[in-house]
Structures are given as C-alpha cells and as structure tokens.
PDB file of C-alpha atoms in Angstrom:
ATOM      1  CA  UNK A  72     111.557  73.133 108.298  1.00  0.00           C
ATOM      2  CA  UNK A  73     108.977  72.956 105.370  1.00  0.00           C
ATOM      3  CA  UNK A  74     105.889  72.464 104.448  1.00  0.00           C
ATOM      4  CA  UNK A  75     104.532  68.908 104.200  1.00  0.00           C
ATOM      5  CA  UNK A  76     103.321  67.820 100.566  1.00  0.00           C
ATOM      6  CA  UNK A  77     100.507  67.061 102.067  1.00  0.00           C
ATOM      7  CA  UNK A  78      99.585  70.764 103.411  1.00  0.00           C
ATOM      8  CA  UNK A  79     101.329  72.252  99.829  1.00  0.00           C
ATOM      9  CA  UNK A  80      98.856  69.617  97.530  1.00  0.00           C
ATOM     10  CA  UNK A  81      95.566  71.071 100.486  1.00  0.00           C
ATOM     11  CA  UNK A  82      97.139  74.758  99.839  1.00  0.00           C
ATOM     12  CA  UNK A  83      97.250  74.131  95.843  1.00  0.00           C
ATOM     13  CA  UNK A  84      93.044  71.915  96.088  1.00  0.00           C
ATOM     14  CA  UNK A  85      92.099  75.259  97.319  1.00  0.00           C
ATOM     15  CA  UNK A  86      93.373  78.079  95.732  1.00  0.00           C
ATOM     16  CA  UNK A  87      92.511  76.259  92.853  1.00  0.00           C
ATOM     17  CA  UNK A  88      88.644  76.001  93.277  1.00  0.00           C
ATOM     18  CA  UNK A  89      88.917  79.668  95.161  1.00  0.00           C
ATOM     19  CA  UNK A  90      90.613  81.056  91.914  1.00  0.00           C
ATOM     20  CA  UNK A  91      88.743  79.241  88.963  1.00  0.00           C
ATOM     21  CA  UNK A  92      84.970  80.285  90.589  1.00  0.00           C
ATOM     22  CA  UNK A  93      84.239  75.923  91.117  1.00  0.00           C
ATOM     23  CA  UNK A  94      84.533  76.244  95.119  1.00  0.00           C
ATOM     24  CA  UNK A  95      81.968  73.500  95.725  1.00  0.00           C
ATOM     25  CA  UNK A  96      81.459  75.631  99.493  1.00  0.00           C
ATOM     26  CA  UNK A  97      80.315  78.660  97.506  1.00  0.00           C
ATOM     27  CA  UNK A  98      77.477  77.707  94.793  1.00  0.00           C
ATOM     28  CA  UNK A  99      75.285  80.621  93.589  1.00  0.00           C
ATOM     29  CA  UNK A 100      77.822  83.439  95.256  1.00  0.00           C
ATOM     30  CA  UNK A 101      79.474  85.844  92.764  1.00  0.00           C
ATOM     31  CA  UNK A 102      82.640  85.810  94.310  1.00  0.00           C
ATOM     32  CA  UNK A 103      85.345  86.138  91.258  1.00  0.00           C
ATOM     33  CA  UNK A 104      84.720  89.733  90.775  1.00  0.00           C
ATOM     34  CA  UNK A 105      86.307  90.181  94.742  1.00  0.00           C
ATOM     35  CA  UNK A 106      89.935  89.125  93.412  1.00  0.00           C
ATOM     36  CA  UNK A 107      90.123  92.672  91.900  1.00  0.00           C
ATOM     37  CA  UNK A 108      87.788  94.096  93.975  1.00  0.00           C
ATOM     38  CA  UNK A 109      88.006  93.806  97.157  1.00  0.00           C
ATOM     39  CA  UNK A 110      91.425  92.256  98.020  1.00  0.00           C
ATOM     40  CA  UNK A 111      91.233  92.093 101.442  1.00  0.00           C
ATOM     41  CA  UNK A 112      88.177  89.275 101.448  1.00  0.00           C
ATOM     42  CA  UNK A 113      90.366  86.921  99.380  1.00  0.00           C
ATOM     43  CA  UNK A 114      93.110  88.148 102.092  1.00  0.00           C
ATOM     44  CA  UNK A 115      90.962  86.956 104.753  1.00  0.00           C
ATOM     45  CA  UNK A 116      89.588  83.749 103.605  1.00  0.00           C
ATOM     46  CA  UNK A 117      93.252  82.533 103.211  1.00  0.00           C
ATOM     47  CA  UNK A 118      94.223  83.793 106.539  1.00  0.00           C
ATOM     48  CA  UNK A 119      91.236  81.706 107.992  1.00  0.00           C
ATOM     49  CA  UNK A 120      92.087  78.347 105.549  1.00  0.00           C
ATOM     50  CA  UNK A 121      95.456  78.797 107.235  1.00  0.00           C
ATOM     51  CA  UNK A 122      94.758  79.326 110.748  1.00  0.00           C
ATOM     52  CA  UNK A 123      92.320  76.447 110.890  1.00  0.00           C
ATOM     53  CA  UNK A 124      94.290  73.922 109.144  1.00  0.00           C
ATOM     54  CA  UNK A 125      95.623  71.444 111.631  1.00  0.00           C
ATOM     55  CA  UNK A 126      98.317  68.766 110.411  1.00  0.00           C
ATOM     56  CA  UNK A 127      99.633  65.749 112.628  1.00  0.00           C
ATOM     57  CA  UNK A 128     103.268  65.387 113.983  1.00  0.00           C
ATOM     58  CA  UNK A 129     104.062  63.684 110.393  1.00  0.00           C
ATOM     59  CA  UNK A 130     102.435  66.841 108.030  1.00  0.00           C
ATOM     60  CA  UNK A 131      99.641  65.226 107.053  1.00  0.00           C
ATOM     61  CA  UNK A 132      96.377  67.095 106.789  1.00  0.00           C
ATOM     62  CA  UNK A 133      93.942  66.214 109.259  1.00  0.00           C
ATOM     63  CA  UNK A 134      91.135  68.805 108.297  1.00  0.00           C
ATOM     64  CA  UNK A 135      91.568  70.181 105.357  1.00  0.00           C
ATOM     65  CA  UNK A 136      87.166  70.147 104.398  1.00  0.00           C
ATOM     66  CA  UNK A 137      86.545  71.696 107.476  1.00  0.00           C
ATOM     67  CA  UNK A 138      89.269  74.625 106.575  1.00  0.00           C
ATOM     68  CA  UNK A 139      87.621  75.190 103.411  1.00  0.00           C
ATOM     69  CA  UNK A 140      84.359  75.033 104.939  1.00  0.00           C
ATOM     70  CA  UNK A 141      84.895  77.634 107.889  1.00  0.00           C
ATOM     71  CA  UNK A 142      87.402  79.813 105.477  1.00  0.00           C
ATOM     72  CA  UNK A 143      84.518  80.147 102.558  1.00  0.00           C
ATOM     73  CA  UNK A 144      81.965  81.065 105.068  1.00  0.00           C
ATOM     74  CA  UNK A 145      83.686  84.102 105.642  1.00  0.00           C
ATOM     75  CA  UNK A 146      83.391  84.453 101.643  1.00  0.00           C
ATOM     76  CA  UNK A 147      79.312  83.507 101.890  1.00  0.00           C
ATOM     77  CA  UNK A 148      78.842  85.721 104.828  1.00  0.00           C
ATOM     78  CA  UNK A 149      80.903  88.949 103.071  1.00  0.00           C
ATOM     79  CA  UNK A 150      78.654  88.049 100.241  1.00  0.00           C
ATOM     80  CA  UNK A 151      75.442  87.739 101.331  1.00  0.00           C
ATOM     81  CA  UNK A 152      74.885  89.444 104.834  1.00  0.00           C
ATOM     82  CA  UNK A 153      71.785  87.369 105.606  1.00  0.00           C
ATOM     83  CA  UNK A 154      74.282  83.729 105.530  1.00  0.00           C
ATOM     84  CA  UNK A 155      75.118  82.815 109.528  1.00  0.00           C
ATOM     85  CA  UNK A 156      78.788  81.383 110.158  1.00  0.00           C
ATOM     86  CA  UNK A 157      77.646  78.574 112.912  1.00  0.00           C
ATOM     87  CA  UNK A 158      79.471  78.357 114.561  1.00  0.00           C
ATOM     88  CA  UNK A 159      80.224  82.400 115.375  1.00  0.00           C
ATOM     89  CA  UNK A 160      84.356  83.021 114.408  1.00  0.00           C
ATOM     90  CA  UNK A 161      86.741  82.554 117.483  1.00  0.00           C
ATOM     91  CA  UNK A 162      89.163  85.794 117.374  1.00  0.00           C
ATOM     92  CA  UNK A 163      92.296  83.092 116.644  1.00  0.00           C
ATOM     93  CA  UNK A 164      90.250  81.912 113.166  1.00  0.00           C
ATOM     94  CA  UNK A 165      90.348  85.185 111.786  1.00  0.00           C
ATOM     95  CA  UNK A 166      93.429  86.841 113.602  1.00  0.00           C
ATOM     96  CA  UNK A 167      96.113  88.551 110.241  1.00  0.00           C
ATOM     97  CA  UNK A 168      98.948  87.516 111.126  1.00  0.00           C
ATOM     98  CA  UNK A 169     102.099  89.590 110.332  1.00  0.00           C
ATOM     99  CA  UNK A 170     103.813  89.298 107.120  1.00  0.00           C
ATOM    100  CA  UNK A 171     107.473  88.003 106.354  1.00  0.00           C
ATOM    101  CA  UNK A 172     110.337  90.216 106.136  1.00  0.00           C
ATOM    102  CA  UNK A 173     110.852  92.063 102.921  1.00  0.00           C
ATOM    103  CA  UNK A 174     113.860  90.291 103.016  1.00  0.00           C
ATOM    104  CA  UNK A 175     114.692  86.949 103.417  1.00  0.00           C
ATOM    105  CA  UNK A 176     116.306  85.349 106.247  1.00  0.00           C
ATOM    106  CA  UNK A 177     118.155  82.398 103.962  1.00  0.00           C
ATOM    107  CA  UNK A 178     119.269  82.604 100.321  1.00  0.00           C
ATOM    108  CA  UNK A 179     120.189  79.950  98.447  1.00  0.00           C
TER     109      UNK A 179
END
C-alpha cells in the first residue's frame, strides 16, 4: 500500500510553508532558527501533522487545515509559553511513534 497523492501533495503544502518560514498558522513566531536548533520541535510538529491527519477510504484528505492548525500550535506554544493549545493535546496527538527499520523490508 501507498500513500495517496492526495496525503503526499498535503505532506509536500506543509513542509513547504514549515521549511521556507511562510506558515500562514505561525505569523510573528521566529521559528526557522529551531530547524538547527532544536530538532526535536520540528520532530514533534510533524509527528502531530501526521497523527491528526485523517484521509477517507479513497486517500483523500479530509482535514488537512485542521492538521496544520493543531500541529503548529505545538510550534506557537514551544515558542511563546504564554499561547494556549484549545483545545489541551490528547496523549494520541502527540504520541512518537517508532521509527522504520534501518533496513528495509522490500527492495526494488
């Protein structure tokens, strides 16, 4: 199984804003200087883009706003402690999941 386009073109929308410093979610915060910084922010906001991201029986994105949305509030909140995430993080939104193998399964 792979990825839908539709997840891979959400995936690409928002590393793309995250990466270039445009993330229309995170106006006025400083956040470029974390990518050398403090890796395991950007580590986090991804893991929270992915976990919320819901996509119908066909791939298509169904939320892909409100990913960004609750993902760069982790970003706002790391940022600026006095920013409230409403509503609070449920343990599954922010949960690291484990990596892949250092090997892969299939080669082609």
């Amino acid at each position: 199984m792979k990825l839908s386009n539709s997840f891979s073109g959400a995936l690409r929308t928002f590393s793309y804003f995250m990466a270039s410093g445009n993330q229309s979610t995170l106006k006025g915060i400083d956040y470029l200087s974390l990518y050398g910084e403090e890796p395991s922010a950007i580590e986090q906001v991804f893991a929270i883009y992915a976990n919320v991201i819901e996509l119908d029986e066909n791939g298509q994105v169904l939320n892909a706003k409100y990913a960004e949305k609750r993902a760069t509030d982790y970003l706002r909140k790391y940022c600026d402690s006095s920013f409230i995430v409403e509503p609070p993080y449920e343990d599954w939104e922010i949960t690291l999941h484990n990596p892949p193998p250092k090997i892969d399964l299939i080669t082609k």
